[in-house]
Amino acid sequence: MVRASRISCVLLALSLTGCARLVGGEAGVVLEAIEHGPARTELGRITPVPTRTRLAEADLWLPGAGVPRAGLVLAPGFSEGGRDDPRLQPLAESLARAGFAVRVPDLPGARRLTLDPADIAAMRRAAEAEAAAGRRVALAGISFAAAPALIAGQGGQAALVLTLGGFHGLGPLAVFAATGAHRAPGEAGWRRDPPTPYAAGAFLLAVSAAMPDGTDGLLLRQAGGRLLADPAARLEDLARAMTPAGRAALALVGEGDPERVPARLAALPAPARERLAALDPAGVALSTCTLAIHGLADTVIPWTQSAALAAALPPGRAVLVLVPGFGHVDPAGVPLEGQLVLIGAMRALLGWRDGTDPCPADRQGVASGAARPT
């Protein structure tokens, strides 16, 4: 009966509930809890409720029983709620039930929906706190928080960096936000996706704090917010109130030619370029073992950015996981093929928790899932 149930789960392509427990073992149980909330799942039934301690700069989630087996610094992407974001709490609680000490720092830039070098320092302090507690440390960055996680994770306390829907270079990210064009490592031609105003809005929010003129920064935040709320939003009134530097940022996301976006970036004021460079993983020598997970259906940050991240690491220091049917960061609605890939990624993380290196030195990364054709 157990074997028949397992086969029927696969053939019927059911949801993670039930299927993941049978097919994925512990990894499936943890993923089910992340998607549906631990209280309603097997993980919630077999593990005690974790403790959540409010610290000055972070929340610390600890398993309800026993000693944590590893430390995980978990940073959400742009979220005004930060560590209180209700979408983050099932993830933190599930990982704590799985034996991690989960430290969720407040990232000042991410809470303001922008890129800020202060986020790197916050990640480093959280990693140092976990190391001081005597735990092996992983840094996990979701979406735009991948940048501070990657930068803070080099040459310090972290033994592993995990990114979900992250990116390697702000330049290619700007190209995608403006034009929908992107390319995988080694490709000469552009892959073309329809430009998404959401990606353009997120990019404007990301650069708003980097503008030397405060009024420009506020107006760019308004522009970004409008595009997030309404893909057809008009921005002409905001552009008229900006300085030439602010209008240069608007012109960047309005550029239709991917070959011209680098020149648009170069036209930003020097303080803005310098601030963005401080948060660009492409400007950092990456060497820490990195587990890069990315949805092939991501319309905010393209999967080719995680492919570029894996290619930038030395041989044997990256595991690239490409998930069919997975969007930016929401696990709901992922088809069976993608669920099985996510189970493999969770197994890698749980294996690291137990001392297994996910980055063996004898091979480059492992790519799971098929990349879309050009």
CSV table of C-alpha atoms in Angstrom, one decimal:
chain,number,residue,atom,x,y,z
A,1,MET,CA,0.0,0.0,0.0
A,2,VAL,CA,2.8,2.4,0.8
A,3,ARG,CA,4.5,1.7,-2.5
A,4,ALA,CA,1.2,2.1,-4.4
A,5,SER,CA,0.5,5.5,-2.6
A,6,ARG,CA,4.0,6.7,-3.6
A,7,ILE,CA,3.5,5.8,-7.2
A,8,SER,CA,0.1,7.4,-7.3
A,9,CYS,CA,1.5,10.6,-5.9
A,10,VAL,CA,4.0,10.8,-8.7
A,11,LEU,CA,1.7,9.8,-11.5
A,12,LEU,CA,-1.1,12.2,-10.4
A,13,ALA,CA,1.3,15.1,-9.8
A,14,LEU,CA,-0.3,16.0,-6.5
A,15,SER,CA,0.7,19.0,-4.4
A,16,LEU,CA,3.5,19.0,-1.9
A,17,THR,CA,1.1,18.0,0.8
A,18,GLY,CA,1.4,14.2,1.4
A,19,CYS,CA,3.4,13.6,-1.8
A,20,ALA,CA,6.5,15.4,-0.5
A,21,ARG,CA,6.4,13.4,2.7
A,22,LEU,CA,6.4,10.1,0.8
A,23,VAL,CA,8.8,11.0,-1.9
A,24,GLY,CA,11.1,13.5,-0.2
A,25,GLY,CA,11.5,12.2,3.3
A,26,GLU,CA,12.6,14.8,5.8
A,27,ALA,CA,13.3,17.3,3.0
A,28,GLY,CA,9.7,16.9,1.8
A,29,VAL,CA,8.3,17.3,5.3
A,30,VAL,CA,10.2,20.6,5.8
A,31,LEU,CA,9.1,21.9,2.4
A,32,GLU,CA,5.5,21.1,3.1
A,33,ALA,CA,5.7,23.1,6.3
A,34,ILE,CA,7.3,26.0,4.6
A,35,GLU,CA,4.5,26.2,2.0
A,36,HIS,CA,1.5,25.5,4.2
A,37,GLY,CA,2.7,26.6,7.7
A,38,PRO,CA,4.1,24.2,10.2
A,39,ALA,CA,1.0,24.1,12.4
A,40,ARG,CA,-1.0,22.2,9.8
A,41,THR,CA,1.6,19.8,8.6
A,42,GLU,CA,3.5,16.7,9.7
A,43,LEU,CA,6.5,18.7,10.8
A,44,GLY,CA,4.3,20.6,13.2
A,45,ARG,CA,2.9,17.4,14.6
A,46,ILE,CA,6.3,15.7,15.2
A,47,THR,CA,8.4,18.6,16.5
A,48,PRO,CA,7.9,21.0,19.5
A,49,VAL,CA,7.2,24.7,18.9
A,50,PRO,CA,10.4,26.7,18.5
A,51,THR,CA,11.3,29.6,20.7
A,52,ARG,CA,11.5,33.1,19.2
A,53,THR,CA,13.6,35.6,21.0
A,54,ARG,CA,13.4,39.3,20.1
A,55,LEU,CA,16.9,40.8,20.1
A,56,ALA,CA,18.1,44.3,19.4
A,57,GLU,CA,19.0,43.6,15.7
A,58,ALA,CA,17.5,40.3,15.0
A,59,ASP,CA,15.0,37.6,15.9
A,60,LEU,CA,16.5,34.3,17.0
A,61,TRP,CA,14.4,31.1,16.4
A,62,LEU,CA,15.7,28.0,18.2
A,63,PRO,CA,14.4,24.4,18.1
A,64,GLY,CA,11.9,23.7,20.8
A,65,ALA,CA,14.0,20.8,22.1
A,66,GLY,CA,17.6,19.9,21.8
A,67,VAL,CA,20.7,21.8,20.7
A,68,PRO,CA,20.7,23.5,17.3
A,69,ARG,CA,22.7,21.5,14.7
A,70,ALA,CA,23.8,24.6,12.7
A,71,GLY,CA,23.1,28.3,12.5
A,72,LEU,CA,21.3,30.0,9.6
A,73,VAL,CA,21.2,33.8,9.1
A,74,LEU,CA,18.0,34.4,7.0
A,75,ALA,CA,17.4,37.7,5.2
A,76,PRO,CA,14.2,38.4,3.3
A,77,GLY,CA,14.3,40.5,0.2
A,78,PHE,CA,12.6,43.9,0.0
A,79,SER,CA,10.1,43.9,2.8
A,80,GLU,CA,8.9,46.8,5.0
A,81,GLY,CA,8.0,44.2,7.6
A,82,GLY,CA,11.5,42.9,7.8
A,83,ARG,CA,11.8,40.2,10.4
A,84,ASP,CA,8.1,40.6,11.1
A,85,ASP,CA,7.0,39.9,7.6
A,86,PRO,CA,4.3,37.2,7.9
A,87,ARG,CA,5.5,35.5,4.8
A,88,LEU,CA,8.9,34.9,6.4
A,89,GLN,CA,7.7,33.4,9.7
A,90,PRO,CA,6.6,30.0,8.4
A,91,LEU,CA,10.0,29.7,6.7
A,92,ALA,CA,12.0,30.6,9.9
A,93,GLU,CA,9.8,28.4,12.1
A,94,SER,CA,10.0,25.4,9.8
A,95,LEU,CA,13.8,25.6,9.6
A,96,ALA,CA,14.0,26.0,13.4
A,97,ARG,CA,11.9,22.8,13.7
A,98,ALA,CA,14.3,21.2,11.4
A,99,GLY,CA,17.2,21.8,13.8
A,100,PHE,CA,18.6,25.2,12.8
A,101,ALA,CA,19.2,28.2,14.9
A,102,VAL,CA,17.6,30.7,12.6
A,103,ARG,CA,18.7,34.3,13.1
A,104,VAL,CA,16.6,36.9,11.1
A,105,PRO,CA,18.4,40.3,11.1
A,106,ASP,CA,16.7,43.6,10.4
A,107,LEU,CA,18.2,44.9,7.2
A,108,PRO,CA,17.7,48.7,7.1
A,109,GLY,CA,17.9,49.0,3.4
A,110,ALA,CA,15.6,46.0,2.6
A,111,ARG,CA,13.0,47.5,5.0
A,112,ARG,CA,13.1,50.7,3.1
A,113,LEU,CA,12.8,48.7,-0.2
A,114,THR,CA,16.3,49.8,-1.4
A,115,LEU,CA,19.9,48.7,-1.6
A,116,ASP,CA,22.0,49.9,1.3
A,117,PRO,CA,25.6,48.9,2.3
A,118,ALA,CA,24.4,48.8,5.9
A,119,ASP,CA,22.7,45.6,5.1
A,120,ILE,CA,26.1,43.9,4.5
A,121,ALA,CA,27.2,45.0,8.0
A,122,ALA,CA,24.0,43.7,9.5
A,123,MET,CA,24.5,40.3,7.9
A,124,ARG,CA,28.1,40.1,9.1
A,125,ARG,CA,27.1,40.9,12.7
A,126,ALA,CA,24.4,38.2,12.6
A,127,ALA,CA,27.0,35.7,11.3
A,128,GLU,CA,29.4,36.7,14.0
A,129,ALA,CA,26.8,36.2,16.6
A,130,GLU,CA,26.0,32.7,15.4
A,131,ALA,CA,29.7,31.8,15.2
A,132,ALA,CA,30.1,33.1,18.8
A,133,ALA,CA,27.4,30.7,19.9
A,134,GLY,CA,29.6,27.9,18.6
A,135,ARG,CA,27.6,27.0,15.5
A,136,ARG,CA,28.6,26.5,11.9
A,137,VAL,CA,27.0,29.4,9.9
A,138,ALA,CA,25.1,29.7,6.7
A,139,LEU,CA,23.9,33.0,5.2
A,140,ALA,CA,20.7,32.9,3.2
A,141,GLY,CA,19.5,35.8,1.1
A,142,ILE,CA,16.1,35.9,-0.7
A,143,SER,CA,15.8,38.0,-3.8
A,144,PHE,CA,17.6,41.4,-3.5
A,145,ALA,CA,19.0,40.3,-0.1
A,146,ALA,CA,21.2,37.8,-2.0
A,147,ALA,CA,23.6,40.7,-2.5
A,148,PRO,CA,24.4,41.4,1.1
A,149,ALA,CA,24.4,37.7,1.9
A,150,LEU,CA,26.9,37.0,-0.8
A,151,ILE,CA,29.2,39.9,0.1
A,152,ALA,CA,29.0,39.3,3.8
A,153,GLY,CA,29.6,35.6,3.3
A,154,GLN,CA,33.1,35.9,1.8
A,155,GLY,CA,36.2,35.4,3.9
A,156,GLY,CA,34.4,35.5,7.2
A,157,GLN,CA,32.3,33.3,9.4
A,158,ALA,CA,30.0,31.7,6.8
A,159,ALA,CA,30.6,28.2,5.6
A,160,LEU,CA,27.7,28.3,3.1
A,161,VAL,CA,25.8,31.0,1.3
A,162,LEU,CA,22.3,30.2,0.0
A,163,THR,CA,20.4,32.4,-2.5
A,164,LEU,CA,16.8,32.1,-3.6
A,165,GLY,CA,15.9,34.2,-6.7
A,166,GLY,CA,19.2,36.1,-6.3
A,167,PHE,CA,21.5,37.8,-8.7
A,168,HIS,CA,25.2,38.1,-9.6
A,169,GLY,CA,25.5,41.5,-11.3
A,170,LEU,CA,23.6,44.8,-11.0
A,171,GLY,CA,24.4,45.6,-14.6
A,172,PRO,CA,22.7,42.6,-16.1
A,173,LEU,CA,19.9,43.1,-13.6
A,174,ALA,CA,19.4,46.6,-15.0
A,175,VAL,CA,19.3,45.3,-18.5
A,176,PHE,CA,16.6,42.8,-17.6
A,177,ALA,CA,14.6,45.4,-15.7
A,178,ALA,CA,14.6,47.8,-18.6
A,179,THR,CA,14.3,45.5,-21.6
A,180,GLY,CA,13.5,41.9,-20.5
A,181,ALA,CA,16.7,40.8,-22.1
A,182,HIS,CA,19.1,38.4,-20.4
A,183,ARG,CA,21.7,35.7,-21.2
A,184,ALA,CA,23.3,32.8,-19.6
A,185,PRO,CA,27.1,32.5,-19.2
A,186,GLY,CA,28.8,31.9,-22.6
A,187,GLU,CA,25.8,33.1,-24.7
A,188,ALA,CA,26.4,35.9,-27.2
A,189,GLY,CA,22.8,36.6,-28.1
A,190,TRP,CA,20.0,37.8,-25.9
A,191,ARG,CA,17.2,35.8,-24.5
A,192,ARG,CA,14.1,38.0,-24.8
A,193,ASP,CA,11.3,38.0,-22.2
A,194,PRO,CA,8.6,40.7,-22.1
A,195,PRO,CA,9.8,43.6,-19.9
A,196,THR,CA,8.0,43.5,-16.6
A,197,PRO,CA,7.1,46.8,-15.0
A,198,TYR,CA,7.4,45.1,-11.6
A,199,ALA,CA,11.1,44.5,-12.3
A,200,ALA,CA,11.6,48.1,-13.4
A,201,GLY,CA,9.7,49.3,-10.3
A,202,ALA,CA,11.9,47.2,-8.0
A,203,PHE,CA,15.0,48.5,-9.7
A,204,LEU,CA,13.9,52.1,-9.2
A,205,LEU,CA,13.3,51.4,-5.5
A,206,ALA,CA,16.7,49.7,-5.3
A,207,VAL,CA,18.6,52.8,-6.7
A,208,SER,CA,16.5,55.5,-5.0
A,209,ALA,CA,18.6,55.8,-1.9
A,210,ALA,CA,21.7,56.0,-4.0
A,211,MET,CA,20.7,59.3,-5.5
A,212,PRO,CA,22.7,62.3,-4.2
A,213,ASP,CA,19.6,64.6,-4.4
A,214,GLY,CA,17.1,63.6,-1.7
A,215,THR,CA,14.1,64.9,-3.8
A,216,ASP,CA,15.2,62.7,-6.7
A,217,GLY,CA,15.3,59.7,-4.3
A,218,LEU,CA,11.8,60.3,-3.0
A,219,LEU,CA,10.4,60.8,-6.5
A,220,LEU,CA,12.1,57.6,-7.7
A,221,ARG,CA,10.6,55.8,-4.8
A,222,GLN,CA,7.2,57.1,-5.9
A,223,ALA,CA,7.9,56.0,-9.4
A,224,GLY,CA,8.9,52.5,-8.3
A,225,GLY,CA,5.8,52.2,-6.1
A,226,ARG,CA,3.6,53.2,-9.0
A,227,LEU,CA,5.0,50.6,-11.3
A,228,LEU,CA,4.7,47.9,-8.6
A,229,ALA,CA,1.0,48.8,-8.2
A,230,ASP,CA,0.1,49.5,-11.8
A,231,PRO,CA,2.1,48.3,-14.8
A,232,ALA,CA,0.6,51.0,-16.9
A,233,ALA,CA,1.4,53.8,-14.5
A,234,ARG,CA,2.4,57.2,-16.0
A,235,LEU,CA,5.6,58.8,-14.6
A,236,GLU,CA,5.8,62.1,-16.6
A,237,ASP,CA,4.7,64.3,-13.7
A,238,LEU,CA,7.4,62.8,-11.5
A,239,ALA,CA,10.1,63.2,-14.2
A,240,ARG,CA,9.3,66.9,-14.6
A,241,ALA,CA,10.0,67.5,-10.9
A,242,MET,CA,13.4,65.6,-11.0
A,243,THR,CA,16.9,66.9,-11.6
A,244,PRO,CA,18.7,65.6,-14.7
A,245,ALA,CA,20.3,62.9,-12.5
A,246,GLY,CA,16.9,61.6,-11.4
A,247,ARG,CA,15.6,61.6,-15.0
A,248,ALA,CA,18.7,59.6,-15.9
A,249,ALA,CA,17.5,56.8,-13.6
A,250,LEU,CA,14.0,56.9,-15.2
A,251,ALA,CA,15.6,56.9,-18.7
A,252,LEU,CA,17.5,53.8,-17.7
A,253,VAL,CA,14.4,51.7,-17.0
A,254,GLY,CA,12.7,53.1,-20.0
A,255,GLU,CA,15.6,52.1,-22.4
A,256,GLY,CA,14.5,49.5,-25.0
A,257,ASP,CA,17.9,48.5,-26.3
A,258,PRO,CA,19.9,46.1,-24.0
A,259,GLU,CA,23.2,47.3,-25.6
A,260,ARG,CA,22.5,50.8,-24.4
A,261,VAL,CA,21.7,50.1,-20.8
A,262,PRO,CA,25.4,50.1,-19.7
A,263,ALA,CA,25.7,53.7,-21.0
A,264,ARG,CA,22.5,54.6,-19.1
A,265,LEU,CA,24.1,53.2,-15.9
A,266,ALA,CA,27.2,55.2,-16.6
A,267,ALA,CA,25.1,58.4,-16.9
A,268,LEU,CA,23.9,58.0,-13.3
A,269,PRO,CA,25.7,60.4,-10.9
A,270,ALA,CA,29.0,59.2,-9.4
A,271,PRO,CA,27.6,58.8,-5.8
A,272,ALA,CA,24.9,56.6,-7.1
A,273,ARG,CA,27.3,54.5,-9.2
A,274,GLU,CA,29.6,54.1,-6.2
A,275,ARG,CA,26.8,53.1,-3.8
A,276,LEU,CA,25.5,50.5,-6.3
A,277,ALA,CA,29.0,49.2,-6.8
A,278,ALA,CA,29.4,48.6,-3.1
A,279,LEU,CA,26.4,46.2,-3.3
A,280,ASP,CA,27.3,44.4,-6.5
A,281,PRO,CA,28.3,40.8,-6.0
A,282,ALA,CA,30.0,40.9,-9.4
A,283,GLY,CA,32.7,43.2,-7.9
A,284,VAL,CA,33.6,40.7,-5.2
A,285,ALA,CA,35.9,37.7,-5.4
A,286,LEU,CA,33.4,34.9,-4.5
A,287,SER,CA,34.7,31.7,-3.0
A,288,THR,CA,32.4,30.5,-0.2
A,289,CYS,CA,30.3,27.4,-1.1
A,290,THR,CA,27.1,28.7,-2.6
A,291,LEU,CA,23.7,27.0,-3.1
A,292,ALA,CA,21.9,29.1,-5.7
A,293,ILE,CA,18.2,28.2,-6.2
A,294,HIS,CA,16.3,30.0,-8.9
A,295,GLY,CA,12.9,29.5,-10.5
A,296,LEU,CA,12.8,29.1,-14.3
A,297,ALA,CA,9.5,31.1,-14.3
A,298,ASP,CA,11.0,34.1,-12.4
A,299,THR,CA,9.9,37.4,-14.0
A,300,VAL,CA,11.6,39.7,-11.5
A,301,ILE,CA,15.2,38.4,-11.6
A,302,PRO,CA,16.0,36.0,-14.4
A,303,TRP,CA,17.4,32.5,-13.7
A,304,THR,CA,20.4,33.4,-15.9
A,305,GLN,CA,21.6,35.6,-13.0
A,306,SER,CA,21.9,32.6,-10.7
A,307,ALA,CA,23.6,30.7,-13.6
A,308,ALA,CA,26.1,33.6,-13.8
A,309,LEU,CA,26.6,33.5,-10.0
A,310,ALA,CA,27.5,29.8,-10.2
A,311,ALA,CA,29.8,30.4,-13.1
A,312,ALA,CA,31.6,33.1,-11.2
A,313,LEU,CA,32.6,30.8,-8.3
A,314,PRO,CA,35.7,28.6,-8.5
A,315,PRO,CA,35.2,25.0,-9.6
A,316,GLY,CA,33.5,23.0,-7.0
A,317,ARG,CA,32.2,25.9,-5.0
A,318,ALA,CA,28.7,26.3,-6.5
A,319,VAL,CA,25.5,24.2,-6.7
A,320,LEU,CA,23.0,25.7,-9.1
A,321,VAL,CA,19.4,24.5,-8.7
A,322,LEU,CA,17.0,25.6,-11.5
A,323,VAL,CA,13.4,24.9,-10.6
A,324,PRO,CA,10.8,24.4,-13.4
A,325,GLY,CA,7.5,26.2,-12.8
A,326,PHE,CA,8.8,28.2,-9.9
A,327,GLY,CA,8.4,32.0,-10.0
A,328,HIS,CA,10.4,34.5,-8.0
A,329,VAL,CA,10.1,33.4,-4.4
A,330,ASP,CA,6.6,31.9,-3.8
A,331,PRO,CA,6.6,28.1,-3.6
A,332,ALA,CA,2.8,27.8,-4.2
A,333,GLY,CA,1.6,26.1,-7.4
A,334,VAL,CA,5.0,24.6,-8.4
A,335,PRO,CA,4.4,21.5,-10.6
A,336,LEU,CA,5.6,18.1,-9.5
A,337,GLU,CA,8.8,18.3,-11.6
A,338,GLY,CA,9.7,21.5,-9.8
A,339,GLN,CA,8.7,20.1,-6.4
A,340,LEU,CA,11.2,17.2,-6.8
A,341,VAL,CA,13.9,19.7,-7.7
A,342,LEU,CA,13.1,21.7,-4.6
A,343,ILE,CA,13.3,18.5,-2.5
A,344,GLY,CA,16.8,18.0,-3.9
A,345,ALA,CA,17.8,21.5,-2.9
A,346,MET,CA,16.4,21.0,0.6
A,347,ARG,CA,18.3,17.8,0.9
A,348,ALA,CA,21.5,19.6,0.2
A,349,LEU,CA,20.8,22.2,2.9
A,350,LEU,CA,19.8,19.5,5.4
A,351,GLY,CA,22.9,17.6,4.5
A,352,TRP,CA,25.1,20.6,5.2
A,353,ARG,CA,23.3,20.9,8.6
A,354,ASP,CA,24.6,17.4,9.3
A,355,GLY,CA,28.1,18.0,8.1
A,356,THR,CA,28.0,17.0,4.4
A,357,ASP,CA,29.7,19.5,2.1
A,358,PRO,CA,27.3,20.4,-0.8
A,359,CYS,CA,30.3,21.7,-2.8
A,360,PRO,CA,32.5,18.8,-3.5
A,361,ALA,CA,35.9,19.9,-4.9
A,362,ASP,CA,35.9,17.5,-7.9
A,363,ARG,CA,33.1,19.1,-9.8
A,364,GLN,CA,31.5,22.5,-10.7
A,365,GLY,CA,27.9,23.0,-9.9
A,366,VAL,CA,25.0,20.7,-10.3
A,367,ALA,CA,22.2,22.1,-12.5
A,368,SER,CA,18.7,20.7,-11.7
A,369,GLY,CA,15.9,21.3,-14.1
A,370,ALA,CA,16.1,22.2,-17.8
A,371,ALA,CA,16.9,25.8,-18.8
A,372,ARG,CA,14.4,27.3,-21.3
A,373,PRO,CA,15.6,27.4,-24.9
A,374,THR,CA,16.8,30.7,-26.4
